[in-house]
Amino acid sequence: MDADVIVVGGGPAGVAAARTAAEEGAKVLLVERCGFLGGSLTASLVGTIGGLYLRDGETIDYVAGGLARECAEALKERGLAFGPVPWEQTAVLPHVPWALKQLYDEWAEAAAGLELSLHACLSGVTVEGDRIASLRVLTRGGERRVGAPVYIDASGDGDLAFMAGATMQGSPVQFPSMNFYMHNVNVGEALTAGLATLQTLIKEALEAGEYDLPRSGGAVIPTMRPGEVIVAMGRISLQGRPVNCVDPAELTYAELEGRKQAMMLADFLRAKMPGFSEAYLADTPCRVGIRATRRLVGRYVLTRQDVLEAADFPDGICRSAWPVELHAEGKVTVLEFPPPGRSYAVPFRCLLPQEIENLLVAGRCLSASVEGQAAARVSATCMGMGEAAGVAAVLSLRDGGAVAAVDSRNLRTRLQERGALL
């Protein structure tokens, strides 16, 4: 065996899972296809961390603890994030994506027992009975076969679970987007005009047919670096429907179309939005922002009703107040919130496949309905799932049993000791 725990995917869920398992005493291998960590937060320039906060009127406080809260506080202490910033009925934490790359590098290097393998892509899985025996990982040095007693799929797309034969559902029902950097923005003038001005300008442009804008809303997110913002206004469709981003041809199309949209949207902002007349499109991210592809069909399926009724579960492993956020039809984004001041739990069973005894999932490929996934997919919630998966993996190693046999009471106790809010 090459490790005690192998984690596939170095986004918020995977980083949290790998660091946690290493801190709990396991030898961990973290496999990431990019040359850096952070997933969509860094590779797709999401620009804000969602799912951190619970808002009740004017009161905003953390609903996510553990590593998610530690991450937020570390970025703020460095002056590279600010917030909470109210948004709709919740709040977000805008941050500099580069700062998260740096922070996650530090976490990986400081975690004793954690081996990081970048530019490494999962290429195959060997299953023996109801257990994964080994993985094939394609690296610049060739294909490498690696094995461990326990595996965590934090790939976002559920690649490991899918290849291992776990039951999955496809959900190409959310449009992907491509955010991008603009530089030389008069940020003060843009902020004075505000989000309401941008929404009005978008509405007027759509009504006039002057610009073929892809969605009816959006945001420009200051990074706190002089003259720099992240623009989040894209929505990529194929013949009017969402792009299926686990289809190679459609994913290629999405990348090309996303860059075309970025150029058009930058032109629109320069022409219409205060503060942008001298701005320019500085860069697009290394990959398109994907909201939903495959979802596990696990031992519990988180539902829309669970989110909207602020459901609690005896095996809850993290909490969130993020709404059902559906980028699903036309140009409109549908938001449905839990009751004010209340949050919902994500059950441990949502991380457990029905068929594979030594596999956990964490992140946006959790076991959830379309609507449940549309709420739980955000970064802070993914970090909470990852931290729980890391603890559960080590508990299963100590007990010598299947991950589903982990006592959720022991899991919850250890998570609370680590600072999780349950």
mmCIF file of C-alpha atoms in Angstrom, residues 6-7 59 86 90 97-98 114 121 166 193 259 354 383 394:
data_model
loop_
_atom_site.group_PDB
_atom_site.id
_atom_site.type_symbol
_atom_site.label_atom_id
_atom_site.label_comp_id
_atom_site.label_asym_id
_atom_site.label_seq_id
_atom_site.Cartn_x
_atom_site.Cartn_y
_atom_site.Cartn_z
ATOM 1 C CA ILE A 6 -5.842 8.256 -0.994
ATOM 2 C CA VAL A 7 -7.764 11.437 -1.826
ATOM 3 C CA THR A 59 -26.835 39.565 12.244
ATOM 4 C CA PRO A 86 -24.305 40.425 2.585
ATOM 5 C CA THR A 90 -27.006 35.146 3.219
ATOM 6 C CA PRO A 97 -7.738 33.394 -5.553
ATOM 7 C CA TRP A 98 -3.932 33.512 -5.488
ATOM 8 C CA LEU A 114 0.673 14.042 3.515
ATOM 9 C CA CYS A 121 -4.993 12.471 -13.220
ATOM 10 C CA ALA A 166 -20.954 3.172 -7.564
ATOM 11 C CA ALA A 193 -22.617 52.675 -8.782
ATOM 12 C CA ARG A 259 -13.768 32.808 -23.542
ATOM 13 C CA GLN A 354 -24.127 1.815 -1.353
ATOM 14 C CA MET A 383 -14.761 21.769 3.161
ATOM 15 C CA VAL A 394 -9.133 7.339 9.962
#
